[in-house]
Protein backbone atom coordinates (compact mmCIF):
# COMPACT_ATOMS: atom_id res chain seq x y z
CA UNK A 1 0.00 0.00 0.00
CA UNK A 2 2.73 2.44 -0.90
CA UNK A 3 0.72 4.74 -3.12
CA UNK A 4 -2.19 6.29 -1.34
CA UNK A 5 -4.85 7.50 -3.68
CA UNK A 6 -7.26 7.64 -0.75
CA UNK A 7 -6.84 8.81 2.83
CA UNK A 8 -6.74 6.13 5.50
CA UNK A 9 -7.77 7.55 8.84
CA UNK A 10 -7.51 5.62 12.07
CA UNK A 11 -8.58 6.80 15.52
CA UNK A 12 -8.32 4.94 18.81
CA UNK A 13 -10.20 4.61 22.05
CA UNK A 14 -7.69 3.05 24.44
CA UNK A 15 -8.74 1.54 27.76
CA UNK A 16 -5.99 0.96 30.33
CA UNK A 17 -6.19 -0.44 33.84
CA UNK A 18 -5.17 2.24 36.30
CA UNK A 19 -2.59 1.01 38.77
CA UNK A 20 -4.43 1.36 42.08
CA UNK A 21 -4.71 -1.02 45.02
CA UNK A 22 -8.49 -0.82 45.27
CA UNK A 23 -11.36 -0.70 42.80
CA UNK A 24 -13.07 2.52 41.72
CA UNK A 25 -16.14 2.59 43.99
CA UNK A 26 -15.44 -0.11 46.60
CA UNK A 27 -12.51 -1.37 48.60
CA UNK A 28 -12.09 -4.66 46.77
CA UNK A 29 -8.52 -5.40 45.73
CA UNK A 30 -7.42 -4.90 42.13
CA UNK A 31 -4.95 -7.76 41.96
CA UNK A 32 -7.80 -9.87 40.66
CA UNK A 33 -6.10 -10.76 37.40
CA UNK A 34 -4.00 -13.28 39.29
CA UNK A 35 -6.65 -14.28 41.84
CA UNK A 36 -9.20 -17.05 41.65
CA UNK A 37 -12.60 -16.40 40.11
CA UNK A 38 -14.94 -14.12 42.11
CA UNK A 39 -12.52 -13.69 45.01
CA UNK A 40 -12.34 -9.87 45.03
CA UNK A 41 -15.99 -8.93 45.05
CA UNK A 42 -18.56 -7.20 47.24
CA UNK A 43 -22.17 -6.04 46.91
CA UNK A 44 -21.03 -2.81 45.24
CA UNK A 45 -19.00 -4.27 42.38
CA UNK A 46 -21.46 -7.10 41.79
CA UNK A 47 -24.28 -4.58 41.44
CA UNK A 48 -26.35 -6.10 44.23
CA UNK A 49 -29.69 -4.22 44.43
CA UNK A 50 -29.65 -1.68 47.23
CA UNK A 51 -25.87 -1.32 47.31
CA UNK A 52 -24.47 2.16 46.86
CA UNK A 53 -21.07 3.11 45.47
CA UNK A 54 -18.47 4.60 47.79
CA UNK A 55 -16.89 7.93 46.87
CA UNK A 56 -14.46 7.62 43.98
CA UNK A 57 -11.03 6.16 44.74
CA UNK A 58 -8.77 9.23 44.94
CA UNK A 59 -5.75 7.24 43.75
CA UNK A 60 -7.52 6.54 40.44
CA UNK A 61 -8.19 10.25 39.95
CA UNK A 62 -4.52 11.00 40.67
CA UNK A 63 -3.33 8.46 38.09
CA UNK A 64 -5.65 9.85 35.47
CA UNK A 65 -4.40 13.37 36.15
CA UNK A 66 -0.80 12.19 35.78
CA UNK A 67 -1.62 10.78 32.37
CA UNK A 68 -3.25 14.09 31.41
CA UNK A 69 -0.09 15.88 32.53
CA UNK A 70 2.10 13.64 30.36
CA UNK A 71 -0.11 14.50 27.36
CA UNK A 72 -0.21 18.17 28.26
CA UNK A 73 -4.00 18.00 28.18
CA UNK A 74 -6.29 20.67 29.55
CA UNK A 75 -7.53 19.37 32.88
CA UNK A 76 -11.14 19.99 33.81
CA UNK A 77 -11.49 20.97 37.46
CA UNK A 78 -15.25 21.06 37.77
CA UNK A 79 -18.53 19.84 36.28
CA UNK A 80 -17.11 16.30 36.44
CA UNK A 81 -20.45 14.54 36.74
CA UNK A 82 -20.62 10.76 36.88
CA UNK A 83 -22.87 9.38 34.17
CA UNK A 84 -24.75 6.10 33.92
CA UNK A 85 -24.18 4.57 30.51
CA UNK A 86 -26.92 1.99 30.03
CA UNK A 87 -26.65 -1.22 28.10
CA UNK A 88 -27.94 -4.73 28.64
CA UNK A 89 -25.30 -7.39 28.65
CA UNK A 90 -24.32 -10.20 30.98
CA UNK A 91 -21.11 -8.44 31.99
CA UNK A 92 -22.97 -5.39 33.28
CA UNK A 93 -24.81 -6.29 36.51
CA UNK A 94 -26.24 -2.83 37.27
CA UNK A 95 -27.48 -2.37 33.72
CA UNK A 96 -25.20 0.65 33.39
CA UNK A 97 -21.52 1.45 33.44
CA UNK A 98 -20.42 4.43 35.52
CA UNK A 99 -18.27 6.87 33.52
CA UNK A 100 -17.11 10.49 33.24
CA UNK A 101 -18.16 10.63 29.60
CA UNK A 102 -21.24 10.70 27.45
CA UNK A 103 -23.02 12.90 25.00
CA UNK A 104 -23.15 16.03 27.16
CA UNK A 105 -20.57 15.22 29.80
CA UNK A 106 -17.49 17.16 30.80
CA UNK A 107 -14.64 14.64 30.65
CA UNK A 108 -11.64 14.70 32.99
CA UNK A 109 -9.29 16.25 30.45
CA UNK A 110 -9.29 17.34 26.83
CA UNK A 111 -6.65 17.94 24.17
CA UNK A 112 -2.94 17.33 24.46
CA UNK A 113 -0.61 15.26 22.39
CA UNK A 114 1.39 12.08 22.58
CA UNK A 115 4.10 11.19 20.05
CA UNK A 116 2.67 13.41 17.36
CA UNK A 117 -0.95 12.30 17.75
CA UNK A 118 -3.53 14.68 19.16
CA UNK A 119 -5.58 13.50 22.09
CA UNK A 120 -9.28 14.24 21.96
CA UNK A 121 -10.08 13.58 25.59
CA UNK A 122 -9.51 11.20 28.47
CA UNK A 123 -11.76 10.11 31.29
CA UNK A 124 -12.33 7.68 34.13
CA UNK A 125 -14.74 4.78 34.00
CA UNK A 126 -15.28 1.39 35.57
CA UNK A 127 -14.54 -1.95 33.94
CA UNK A 128 -17.44 -4.35 33.41
CA UNK A 129 -17.32 -7.95 34.65
CA UNK A 130 -16.05 -10.81 32.53
CA UNK A 131 -18.66 -13.03 30.96
CA UNK A 132 -17.76 -16.36 29.43
CA UNK A 133 -20.35 -17.08 26.75
CA UNK A 134 -19.18 -20.70 26.59
CA UNK A 135 -19.87 -21.57 30.21
CA UNK A 136 -22.35 -18.81 30.97
CA UNK A 137 -20.35 -17.95 34.08
CA UNK A 138 -19.46 -14.44 35.15
CA UNK A 139 -16.29 -13.38 36.96
CA UNK A 140 -16.78 -10.12 38.87
CA UNK A 141 -13.12 -9.68 39.84
CA UNK A 142 -12.73 -7.21 36.98
CA UNK A 143 -16.04 -5.50 37.64
CA UNK A 144 -15.39 -2.03 39.01
CA UNK A 145 -11.68 -1.88 38.21
CA UNK A 146 -10.66 1.70 37.43
CA UNK A 147 -10.06 2.34 33.74
CA UNK A 148 -8.76 5.31 31.86
CA UNK A 149 -10.21 5.76 28.39
CA UNK A 150 -8.00 7.76 26.07
CA UNK A 151 -9.58 8.93 22.82
CA UNK A 152 -7.31 10.05 19.99
CA UNK A 153 -8.00 12.12 16.93
CA UNK A 154 -8.21 10.04 13.72
CA UNK A 155 -4.63 10.88 12.76
CA UNK A 156 -3.02 7.47 12.25
CA UNK A 157 -2.65 6.21 8.72
CA UNK A 158 -1.47 2.60 9.03
CA UNK A 159 -1.30 -0.35 11.37
CA UNK A 160 2.43 -0.11 12.00
CA UNK A 161 2.11 3.46 13.23
CA UNK A 162 -0.72 2.47 15.57
CA UNK A 163 1.21 -0.45 17.06
CA UNK A 164 4.38 1.60 17.62
CA UNK A 165 2.37 4.39 19.21
CA UNK A 166 0.57 2.02 21.54
CA UNK A 167 3.87 0.42 22.61
CA UNK A 168 5.29 3.83 23.42
CA UNK A 169 2.10 4.78 25.25
CA UNK A 170 2.15 1.71 27.48
CA UNK A 171 5.84 2.26 28.25
CA UNK A 172 5.32 5.91 29.20
CA UNK A 173 2.27 5.14 31.31
CA UNK A 174 4.16 2.38 33.09
CA UNK A 175 6.97 4.86 33.87
CA UNK A 176 4.52 7.02 35.76
CA UNK A 177 2.96 3.89 37.31
CA UNK A 178 -0.39 4.95 35.94
CA UNK A 179 -1.36 1.74 34.20
CA UNK A 180 -0.65 -1.84 35.04
CA UNK A 181 1.69 -3.07 32.36
CA UNK A 182 0.81 -6.73 32.55
CA UNK A 183 -2.94 -6.13 32.73
CA UNK A 184 -2.93 -5.17 29.07
CA UNK A 185 -5.08 -2.66 27.22
CA UNK A 186 -8.34 -2.89 25.34
CA UNK A 187 -8.65 -0.77 22.26
CA UNK A 188 -11.57 0.21 20.05
CA UNK A 189 -10.16 0.95 16.62
CA UNK A 190 -11.95 3.24 14.15
CA UNK A 191 -10.97 3.00 10.50
CA UNK A 192 -12.19 4.98 7.50
CA UNK A 193 -11.01 4.99 3.91
CA UNK A 194 -13.46 6.07 1.18
CA UNK A 195 -16.58 6.15 3.27
CA UNK A 196 -17.78 6.48 6.83
CA UNK A 197 -15.82 5.10 9.73
CA UNK A 198 -16.09 1.57 10.99
CA UNK A 199 -15.48 0.81 14.65
CA UNK A 200 -13.89 -2.47 15.77
CA UNK A 201 -14.47 -3.05 19.42
CA UNK A 202 -12.40 -4.52 22.22
CA UNK A 203 -9.13 -5.52 20.58
CA UNK A 204 -6.90 -6.66 23.41
CA UNK A 205 -3.50 -7.35 21.87
CA UNK A 206 -1.18 -5.48 19.54
CA UNK A 207 -1.19 -8.43 17.17
CA UNK A 208 -4.97 -8.40 16.94
CA UNK A 209 -4.96 -4.65 16.41
CA UNK A 210 -2.44 -4.93 13.59
CA UNK A 211 -4.34 -7.73 11.85
CA UNK A 212 -7.73 -6.11 12.30
CA UNK A 213 -6.59 -2.79 10.80
CA UNK A 214 -4.91 -4.43 7.83
CA UNK A 215 -7.90 -6.66 7.14
CA UNK A 216 -10.35 -3.80 7.47
CA UNK A 217 -8.47 -1.40 5.18
CA UNK A 218 -8.25 -4.06 2.49
CA UNK A 219 -11.91 -4.97 2.93
CA UNK A 220 -13.04 -1.35 2.61
CA UNK A 221 -10.98 -0.80 -0.53
CA UNK A 222 -12.39 -3.90 -2.15
CA UNK A 223 -15.94 -2.95 -1.19
CA UNK A 224 -15.34 0.50 -2.67
CA UNK A 225 -14.01 -1.00 -5.89
CA UNK A 226 -17.21 -3.06 -6.05
CA UNK A 227 -19.21 0.14 -5.89
CA UNK A 228 -20.36 -0.24 -2.30
CA UNK A 229 -20.76 2.79 -0.05
CA UNK A 230 -19.45 2.42 3.50
CA UNK A 231 -21.90 3.46 6.20
CA UNK A 232 -21.08 3.90 9.88
CA UNK A 233 -20.97 0.49 11.49
CA UNK A 234 -19.58 -1.43 14.41
CA UNK A 235 -17.66 -4.62 13.78
CA UNK A 236 -16.02 -7.30 15.84
CA UNK A 237 -12.72 -8.74 14.70
CA UNK A 238 -12.67 -12.53 14.82
CA UNK A 239 -9.05 -13.55 15.15
CA UNK A 240 -9.64 -17.21 14.33
CA UNK A 241 -11.43 -16.34 11.09
CA UNK A 242 -9.04 -13.44 10.53
CA UNK A 243 -11.87 -11.13 9.54
CA UNK A 244 -14.29 -8.53 10.82
CA UNK A 245 -17.91 -9.40 11.53
CA UNK A 246 -20.76 -6.96 11.63
CA UNK A 247 -22.18 -6.15 15.08
CA UNK A 248 -24.47 -3.25 14.31
CA UNK A 249 -25.06 -0.54 11.73
CA UNK A 250 -25.69 3.14 12.26
CA UNK A 251 -29.45 2.66 12.46
CA UNK A 252 -28.92 0.11 15.18
CA UNK A 253 -26.41 2.36 16.96
CA UNK A 254 -26.34 1.86 20.69
CA UNK A 255 -28.45 4.34 22.61
CA UNK A 256 -26.82 4.50 25.99
CA UNK A 257 -29.48 6.76 27.57
CA UNK A 258 -26.86 8.62 29.62
CA UNK A 259 -28.17 10.03 32.88
CA UNK A 260 -26.46 11.66 35.79
CA UNK A 261 -25.67 9.20 38.60
CA UNK A 262 -27.64 10.35 41.65
CA UNK A 263 -25.53 8.28 44.07
CA UNK A 264 -22.18 9.87 43.34
CA UNK A 265 -20.95 13.39 44.08
CA UNK A 266 -19.08 15.28 41.36
CA UNK A 267 -15.32 14.85 41.25
CA UNK A 268 -13.62 18.01 42.37
CA UNK A 269 -10.03 18.41 41.28
CA UNK A 270 -7.71 20.47 43.41
CA UNK A 271 -5.23 22.72 41.57
CA UNK A 272 -2.67 22.27 44.32
CA UNK A 273 -2.86 18.51 43.99
CA UNK A 274 -2.28 18.74 40.24
CA UNK A 275 0.84 20.82 40.95
CA UNK A 276 2.13 18.18 43.35
CA UNK A 277 1.51 15.40 40.86
CA UNK A 278 3.29 17.34 38.15
CA UNK A 279 6.37 17.85 40.30
CA UNK A 280 6.38 14.15 41.18
CA UNK A 281 6.45 12.87 37.58
CA UNK A 282 9.59 10.94 36.62
CA UNK A 283 11.55 11.59 33.45
CA UNK A 284 9.88 9.99 30.46
CA UNK A 285 11.48 7.20 28.37
CA UNK A 286 12.77 9.46 25.59
CA UNK A 287 14.42 11.77 28.14
CA UNK A 288 16.09 8.79 29.82
CA UNK A 289 17.18 7.42 26.46
CA UNK A 290 18.87 10.62 25.37
CA UNK A 291 20.53 10.96 28.77
CA UNK A 292 21.95 7.46 28.49
CA UNK A 293 23.23 8.09 24.98
CA UNK A 294 24.76 11.51 25.58
CA UNK A 295 25.59 11.88 29.27
CA UNK A 296 26.57 8.29 30.02
CA UNK A 297 27.74 7.38 26.49
CA UNK A 298 25.87 4.10 26.59
CA UNK A 299 25.59 2.23 23.29
CA UNK A 300 22.24 2.41 21.56
CA UNK A 301 21.41 -1.26 22.03
CA UNK A 302 22.08 -1.23 25.77
CA UNK A 303 20.34 2.11 26.17
CA UNK A 304 17.21 0.66 24.63
CA UNK A 305 17.32 -2.37 26.91
CA UNK A 306 17.65 -0.13 29.95
CA UNK A 307 14.85 2.27 29.04
CA UNK A 308 12.34 -0.51 28.56
CA UNK A 309 11.87 -0.43 32.29
CA UNK A 310 12.00 2.59 34.62
CA UNK A 311 13.34 0.57 37.56
CA UNK A 312 16.20 -0.67 35.43
CA UNK A 313 17.28 2.79 34.19
CA UNK A 314 17.05 4.19 37.68
CA UNK A 315 19.07 1.26 38.96
CA UNK A 316 21.71 1.98 36.35
CA UNK A 317 21.81 5.69 37.24
CA UNK A 318 22.34 4.82 40.90
CA UNK A 319 25.13 2.38 40.05
CA UNK A 320 26.89 5.19 38.27
CA UNK A 321 26.39 7.39 41.35
CA UNK A 322 28.06 4.69 43.40
CA UNK A 323 31.11 5.01 41.22
CA UNK A 324 30.69 2.23 38.70
CA UNK A 325 32.08 3.03 35.25
CA UNK A 326 29.02 2.72 32.99
CA UNK A 327 31.05 1.92 29.91
CA UNK A 328 33.09 -0.98 31.25
CA UNK A 329 30.64 -2.72 33.51
CA UNK A 330 27.42 -2.34 31.56
CA UNK A 331 27.04 -6.07 31.08
CA UNK A 332 26.57 -6.54 34.81
CA UNK A 333 23.15 -4.99 34.35
CA UNK A 334 22.11 -5.63 30.77
CA UNK A 335 23.27 -9.25 30.91
CA UNK A 336 23.94 -10.52 34.44
CA UNK A 337 21.23 -8.77 36.42
CA UNK A 338 18.61 -9.47 33.77
CA UNK A 339 19.78 -13.06 33.50
CA UNK A 340 19.27 -13.69 37.20
CA UNK A 341 15.95 -11.81 37.25
CA UNK A 342 14.65 -13.76 34.27
CA UNK A 343 15.85 -17.03 35.73
CA UNK A 344 13.85 -16.31 38.88
CA UNK A 345 10.92 -14.96 36.82
CA UNK A 346 11.14 -11.67 38.70
CA UNK A 347 11.51 -8.03 37.86
CA UNK A 348 12.93 -5.13 39.85
CA UNK A 349 9.51 -3.66 40.49
CA UNK A 350 8.19 -6.83 42.16
CA UNK A 351 7.40 -6.25 45.79
CA UNK A 352 9.42 -9.21 47.00
CA UNK A 353 12.51 -8.16 45.06
CA UNK A 354 14.93 -5.99 46.97
CA UNK A 355 18.13 -5.40 45.08
CA UNK A 356 20.19 -2.43 46.16
CA UNK A 357 22.45 -0.75 43.59
CA UNK A 358 25.10 -0.15 46.28
CA UNK A 359 25.40 -3.90 46.75
CA UNK A 360 25.90 -4.57 43.07
CA UNK A 361 28.34 -1.65 42.90
CA UNK A 362 30.34 -3.24 45.70
CA UNK A 363 30.40 -6.57 43.89
CA UNK A 364 31.50 -5.03 40.60
CA UNK A 365 34.32 -3.17 42.34
CA UNK A 366 35.60 -6.32 44.03
CA UNK A 367 35.65 -8.10 40.68
CA UNK A 368 37.28 -5.12 38.97
CA UNK A 369 40.00 -5.08 41.62
CA UNK A 370 40.73 -8.73 40.92
CA UNK A 371 39.82 -9.73 44.45
CA UNK A 372 37.50 -12.39 43.14
CA UNK A 373 37.11 -13.94 39.72
CA UNK A 374 34.43 -12.85 37.30
CA UNK A 375 32.96 -16.30 37.58
CA UNK A 376 32.72 -16.07 41.34
CA UNK A 377 31.18 -12.62 40.97
CA UNK A 378 28.48 -13.99 38.72
CA UNK A 379 27.83 -16.73 41.19
CA UNK A 380 27.37 -14.25 44.02
CA UNK A 381 25.07 -12.32 41.71
CA UNK A 382 22.82 -15.42 41.52
CA UNK A 383 22.22 -15.15 45.25
CA UNK A 384 21.41 -11.42 45.12
CA UNK A 385 17.85 -12.10 43.89
CA UNK A 386 15.40 -11.64 45.53
CA UNK A 387 17.41 -9.83 48.21
CA UNK A 388 20.87 -8.37 47.76
CA UNK A 389 23.49 -8.13 50.48
CA UNK A 390 26.68 -6.35 51.27
CA UNK A 391 29.83 -8.37 50.72
CA UNK A 392 31.02 -7.08 54.08
CA UNK A 393 28.42 -9.35 55.64
CA UNK A 394 29.55 -12.27 53.50
CA UNK A 395 33.29 -12.17 54.00
CA UNK A 396 33.57 -15.91 53.35
CA UNK A 397 32.26 -15.41 49.86
CA UNK A 398 35.03 -13.17 48.71
CA UNK A 399 38.04 -14.31 50.68
CA UNK A 400 39.81 -14.75 47.41
CA UNK A 401 42.18 -17.57 47.21
CA UNK A 402 45.91 -16.89 47.04
CA UNK A 403 48.47 -18.62 44.89
CA UNK A 404 49.78 -20.97 47.53
CA UNK A 405 46.27 -22.22 48.14
CA UNK A 406 45.81 -22.70 44.40
CA UNK A 407 49.06 -24.61 44.28
CA UNK A 408 47.82 -26.96 47.00
CA UNK A 409 44.63 -27.59 45.09
CA UNK A 410 46.54 -28.20 41.86
CA UNK A 411 48.71 -30.77 43.59
CA UNK A 412 45.60 -32.47 44.96
CA UNK A 413 44.04 -32.58 41.49
CA UNK A 414 47.23 -34.01 39.96
CA UNK A 415 47.41 -36.72 42.62
CA UNK A 416 43.80 -37.69 42.11
CA UNK A 417 43.96 -37.72 38.29
CA UNK A 418 47.19 -39.40 37.37
CA UNK A 419 45.69 -40.98 34.26
CA UNK A 420 44.63 -37.60 32.87
CA UNK A 421 48.03 -36.15 33.76
CA UNK A 422 49.69 -38.91 31.77
CA UNK A 423 47.44 -38.18 28.79
CA UNK A 424 48.40 -34.50 28.98
CA UNK A 425 52.07 -35.37 29.10
CA UNK A 426 51.49 -37.58 26.05
CA UNK A 427 50.40 -34.48 24.09
CA UNK A 428 46.63 -34.31 24.68
CA UNK A 429 46.18 -30.58 25.38
CA UNK A 430 42.49 -30.89 26.16
CA UNK A 431 43.35 -32.84 29.29
CA UNK A 432 44.70 -29.68 30.87
CA UNK A 433 41.29 -28.07 30.63
CA UNK A 434 39.82 -30.98 32.50
CA UNK A 435 42.39 -30.54 35.28
CA UNK A 436 41.78 -26.79 35.46
CA UNK A 437 38.07 -27.56 35.73
CA UNK A 438 38.76 -29.75 38.74
CA UNK A 439 40.75 -26.97 40.42
CA UNK A 440 37.89 -24.53 39.77
CA UNK A 441 35.43 -26.97 41.28
CA UNK A 442 37.51 -27.60 44.42
CA UNK A 443 38.05 -23.85 44.89
CA UNK A 444 34.33 -23.21 44.42
CA UNK A 445 35.30 -21.12 41.43
CA UNK A 446 37.35 -18.71 43.45
CA UNK A 447 40.62 -19.65 41.79
CA UNK A 448 41.74 -17.63 38.81
CA UNK A 449 41.50 -19.67 35.63
CA UNK A 450 44.86 -18.58 34.24
CA UNK A 451 46.75 -18.89 37.50
CA UNK A 452 45.42 -22.41 37.92
CA UNK A 453 46.50 -23.38 34.39
CA UNK A 454 50.02 -22.00 34.82
CA UNK A 455 50.39 -23.67 38.17
CA UNK A 456 49.29 -27.08 36.85
CA UNK A 457 51.74 -26.84 33.94
CA UNK A 458 54.53 -25.93 36.29
CA UNK A 459 53.79 -28.79 38.69
CA UNK A 460 53.43 -31.35 35.92
CA UNK A 461 56.69 -30.07 34.51
P1 LIG B 1 -18.26 6.80 19.57
O1 LIG B 1 -18.79 6.95 20.95
O2 LIG B 1 -19.25 6.87 18.51
O3 LIG B 1 -17.32 5.67 19.45
P2 LIG B 1 -16.21 8.57 20.13
O4 LIG B 1 -16.19 10.03 20.05
O5 LIG B 1 -16.14 7.88 21.42
O6 LIG B 1 -17.44 8.11 19.34
O7 LIG B 1 -15.02 7.98 19.28
C1 LIG B 1 -14.63 8.56 18.18
C2 LIG B 1 -13.47 7.76 17.67
O8 LIG B 1 -13.58 7.61 16.29
C3 LIG B 1 -12.16 8.45 17.93
O9 LIG B 1 -11.16 7.52 18.23
C4 LIG B 1 -11.89 9.12 16.61
O10 LIG B 1 -10.52 9.32 16.37
C5 LIG B 1 -12.46 8.14 15.63
N1 LIG B 1 -12.86 8.78 14.36
C6 LIG B 1 -13.63 9.86 14.17
N2 LIG B 1 -13.76 10.15 12.86
C7 LIG B 1 -13.07 9.20 12.19
C8 LIG B 1 -12.82 8.92 10.82
N3 LIG B 1 -13.31 9.68 9.84
N4 LIG B 1 -12.06 7.85 10.51
C9 LIG B 1 -11.56 7.04 11.48
N5 LIG B 1 -11.76 7.27 12.77
C10 LIG B 1 -12.50 8.31 13.15
MG1 LIG C 1 -16.67 4.69 21.28
ZN1 LIG D 1 -16.23 -4.60 45.43
mmCIF file of N, CA and C and ligand atoms in Angstrom, residues 23 26 28 41-42 45, ligand 3:
data_model
loop_
_atom_site.group_PDB
_atom_site.id
_atom_site.type_symbol
_atom_site.label_atom_id
_atom_site.label_comp_id
_atom_site.label_asym_id
_atom_site.label_seq_id
_atom_site.Cartn_x
_atom_site.Cartn_y
_atom_site.Cartn_z
ATOM 1 N N UNK A 23 -10.490 -0.996 43.942
ATOM 2 C CA UNK A 23 -11.361 -0.698 42.799
ATOM 3 C C UNK A 23 -11.871 0.748 42.856
ATOM 4 N N UNK A 26 -15.377 0.756 45.410
ATOM 5 C CA UNK A 26 -15.442 -0.106 46.595
ATOM 6 C C UNK A 26 -14.012 -0.398 47.012
ATOM 7 N N UNK A 28 -12.616 -3.385 47.240
ATOM 8 C CA UNK A 28 -12.090 -4.663 46.768
ATOM 9 C C UNK A 28 -10.716 -4.454 46.137
ATOM 10 N N UNK A 41 -14.677 -9.486 45.397
ATOM 11 C CA UNK A 41 -15.988 -8.930 45.054
ATOM 12 C C UNK A 41 -16.742 -8.523 46.309
ATOM 13 N N UNK A 42 -17.734 -7.649 46.125
ATOM 14 C CA UNK A 42 -18.561 -7.203 47.236
ATOM 15 C C UNK A 42 -19.910 -6.783 46.639
ATOM 16 N N UNK A 45 -19.508 -3.975 43.725
ATOM 17 C CA UNK A 45 -18.996 -4.266 42.382
ATOM 18 C C UNK A 45 -19.712 -5.443 41.721
HETATM 19 ZN ZN1 LIG B 3 -16.227 -4.596 45.426
#
